[in-house]
């Protein structure tokens, strides 16, 4: 192959995939439909195969398009990340940081770090993606996220990543302070309750049902899996749900005084927390400052 695709052609294809039609992609990129169509035809000519086809639900990828899409995304993610990182080296008031974090950082240390960061670097764009590592690992691999802060999962190999372990935290059962079973001392008392458990689709958390319900579930119990801090907060405080997590969640200045640990006698799992990023990834100055703050806050406030 003598010619390589142009960046605008790749970006147009990504927009067509996202919007589902040439017309919508044209509107999103401030182009005419004919210009987007021509761009796609030129790209397919360079690739040597059709990438798009018309389907019942709009424009869809061909089999070759499905093969090409992850390669295209990796190229665009790497280039966009490189430009953002380079802008940080040029000026400490520019650039952007995208990272992921799970529930403990989101509840506890992250709000304070973000506040300090925005005071120090007000012009830098900061994007936080909340979720478990299993959900965000592909974004780290592709370079879409600079790093992840949160709990590591035993069912995912970390050999391809740089991992800095931060702490290990014993999990506890907690509820709102006015929950009728807040003074319970056994999981047996909680078999009929409504539970919100973190980590949808993660082996470690799905296996929690065996730990939380050693006496079997009650006929009125219900379980909801999810990773949204906002939803968890509303369900626990306002809807009587029970959840699990490290006691450091109670450190949160906004909801900590509304929650209480239910001191059950059974032992719950331990969560291992770390900073995870790609191997041999040189972090630009602003990103490095942010990671240093995460490290410092985690070790000083939690350990």
Short mmCIF file of C-alpha atoms in Angstrom, two decimals, residues 161-293:
data_model
loop_
_atom_site.label_atom_id
_atom_site.label_comp_id
_atom_site.label_asym_id
_atom_site.label_seq_id
_atom_site.Cartn_x
_atom_site.Cartn_y
_atom_site.Cartn_z
CA UNK A 161 0.34 -2.53 32.12
CA UNK A 162 2.41 -0.53 34.56
CA UNK A 163 0.76 -1.03 37.95
CA UNK A 164 1.48 0.95 41.11
CA UNK A 165 -0.27 -0.58 44.11
CA UNK A 166 -1.70 1.96 46.52
CA UNK A 167 -3.54 0.15 49.31
CA UNK A 168 -5.72 -2.78 50.33
CA UNK A 169 -9.05 -2.00 51.96
CA UNK A 170 -11.39 -4.24 53.94
CA UNK A 171 -14.95 -4.03 52.67
CA UNK A 172 -17.87 -3.33 55.00
CA UNK A 173 -21.65 -3.33 54.73
CA UNK A 174 -23.18 0.13 54.95
CA UNK A 175 -26.58 1.76 54.75
CA UNK A 176 -28.27 5.05 55.56
CA UNK A 177 -28.18 5.99 59.24
CA UNK A 178 -31.93 5.63 59.55
CA UNK A 179 -32.14 2.17 57.97
CA UNK A 180 -34.21 -0.12 60.24
CA UNK A 181 -31.47 -2.78 60.26
CA UNK A 182 -28.51 -0.46 60.82
CA UNK A 183 -27.75 -2.17 64.16
CA UNK A 184 -27.74 -5.71 62.77
CA UNK A 185 -24.78 -7.99 63.52
CA UNK A 186 -25.16 -10.73 60.91
CA UNK A 187 -25.69 -11.04 57.17
CA UNK A 188 -28.52 -13.40 58.00
CA UNK A 189 -30.53 -10.39 59.19
CA UNK A 190 -30.06 -8.75 55.76
CA UNK A 191 -31.16 -11.60 53.47
CA UNK A 192 -34.48 -9.89 52.61
CA UNK A 193 -33.03 -6.44 51.92
CA UNK A 194 -32.41 -4.47 48.74
CA UNK A 195 -28.73 -4.48 47.76
CA UNK A 196 -26.74 -2.23 45.41
CA UNK A 197 -23.48 -3.99 44.52
CA UNK A 198 -20.64 -2.40 42.52
CA UNK A 199 -19.02 -3.85 39.46
CA UNK A 200 -21.60 -5.09 36.99
CA UNK A 201 -20.27 -8.09 35.07
CA UNK A 202 -17.11 -8.47 37.19
CA UNK A 203 -16.40 -11.98 38.45
CA UNK A 204 -15.30 -10.76 41.85
CA UNK A 205 -18.51 -8.88 42.47
CA UNK A 206 -20.91 -11.37 40.97
CA UNK A 207 -19.41 -13.94 43.31
CA UNK A 208 -20.24 -11.63 46.22
CA UNK A 209 -23.74 -13.06 46.29
CA UNK A 210 -22.28 -16.28 47.67
CA UNK A 211 -20.50 -14.30 50.40
CA UNK A 212 -23.29 -11.88 51.26
CA UNK A 213 -25.96 -14.56 51.34
CA UNK A 214 -24.28 -17.50 53.11
CA UNK A 215 -27.66 -18.35 54.63
CA UNK A 216 -29.49 -18.09 51.32
CA UNK A 217 -31.55 -15.19 50.01
CA UNK A 218 -34.88 -14.20 51.43
CA UNK A 219 -38.06 -14.16 49.34
CA UNK A 220 -38.19 -10.34 49.36
CA UNK A 221 -34.53 -9.63 48.52
CA UNK A 222 -33.39 -7.78 45.39
CA UNK A 223 -29.94 -7.07 43.92
CA UNK A 224 -28.96 -4.26 41.60
CA UNK A 225 -25.46 -4.13 40.08
CA UNK A 226 -23.94 -0.86 38.93
CA UNK A 227 -21.02 1.55 39.08
CA UNK A 228 -22.70 4.94 39.33
CA UNK A 229 -21.82 6.88 42.47
CA UNK A 230 -24.84 9.15 41.97
CA UNK A 231 -27.28 6.25 41.65
CA UNK A 232 -25.74 4.41 44.61
CA UNK A 233 -26.01 7.55 46.73
CA UNK A 234 -29.70 8.04 45.95
CA UNK A 235 -30.63 4.39 46.40
CA UNK A 236 -28.84 4.02 49.73
CA UNK A 237 -29.91 7.33 51.28
CA UNK A 238 -33.43 7.66 49.89
CA UNK A 239 -34.60 4.17 48.92
CA UNK A 240 -33.31 1.98 51.75
CA UNK A 241 -30.71 0.03 49.78
CA UNK A 242 -27.68 -1.59 51.41
CA UNK A 243 -24.26 -1.74 49.77
CA UNK A 244 -20.67 -2.74 50.40
CA UNK A 245 -17.39 -0.89 50.11
CA UNK A 246 -14.39 0.33 52.10
CA UNK A 247 -15.05 2.41 55.21
CA UNK A 248 -13.27 5.35 53.54
CA UNK A 249 -16.50 6.06 51.65
CA UNK A 250 -17.70 7.57 54.91
CA UNK A 251 -14.96 10.20 54.52
CA UNK A 252 -16.94 11.86 51.75
CA UNK A 253 -17.94 15.28 53.06
CA UNK A 254 -21.25 15.30 51.18
CA UNK A 255 -22.70 11.92 52.11
CA UNK A 256 -20.45 10.52 54.84
CA UNK A 257 -22.60 11.86 57.66
CA UNK A 258 -25.68 10.20 56.14
CA UNK A 259 -24.21 6.69 56.03
CA UNK A 260 -23.42 4.13 58.69
CA UNK A 261 -21.50 0.84 58.73
CA UNK A 262 -23.53 -2.23 59.62
CA UNK A 263 -21.09 -4.20 61.77
CA UNK A 264 -21.79 -7.76 60.68
CA UNK A 265 -19.71 -10.55 62.17
CA UNK A 266 -18.94 -12.18 58.81
CA UNK A 267 -15.75 -11.20 56.96
CA UNK A 268 -16.15 -9.53 53.59
CA UNK A 269 -13.58 -9.35 50.74
CA UNK A 270 -10.59 -7.01 50.57
CA UNK A 271 -10.27 -4.57 47.67
CA UNK A 272 -6.81 -3.88 46.24
CA UNK A 273 -6.37 -0.40 44.74
CA UNK A 274 -3.79 0.79 42.23
CA UNK A 275 -2.84 3.30 39.55
CA UNK A 276 -2.77 1.54 36.16
CA UNK A 277 -1.39 2.85 32.88
CA UNK A 278 0.26 1.54 29.76
CA UNK A 279 3.86 0.35 29.88
CA UNK A 280 6.65 2.86 29.10
CA UNK A 281 4.19 5.73 28.83
CA UNK A 282 5.90 9.07 29.47
CA UNK A 283 3.39 11.26 31.25
CA UNK A 284 3.40 15.00 30.46
CA UNK A 285 3.82 17.51 33.34
CA UNK A 286 0.17 18.22 34.15
CA UNK A 287 -0.82 14.55 34.04
CA UNK A 288 2.18 13.68 36.21
CA UNK A 289 1.12 16.34 38.75
CA UNK A 290 -2.38 14.87 38.86
CA UNK A 291 -1.06 11.32 39.37
CA UNK A 292 1.28 12.55 42.11
CA UNK A 293 -1.71 14.13 43.87
#
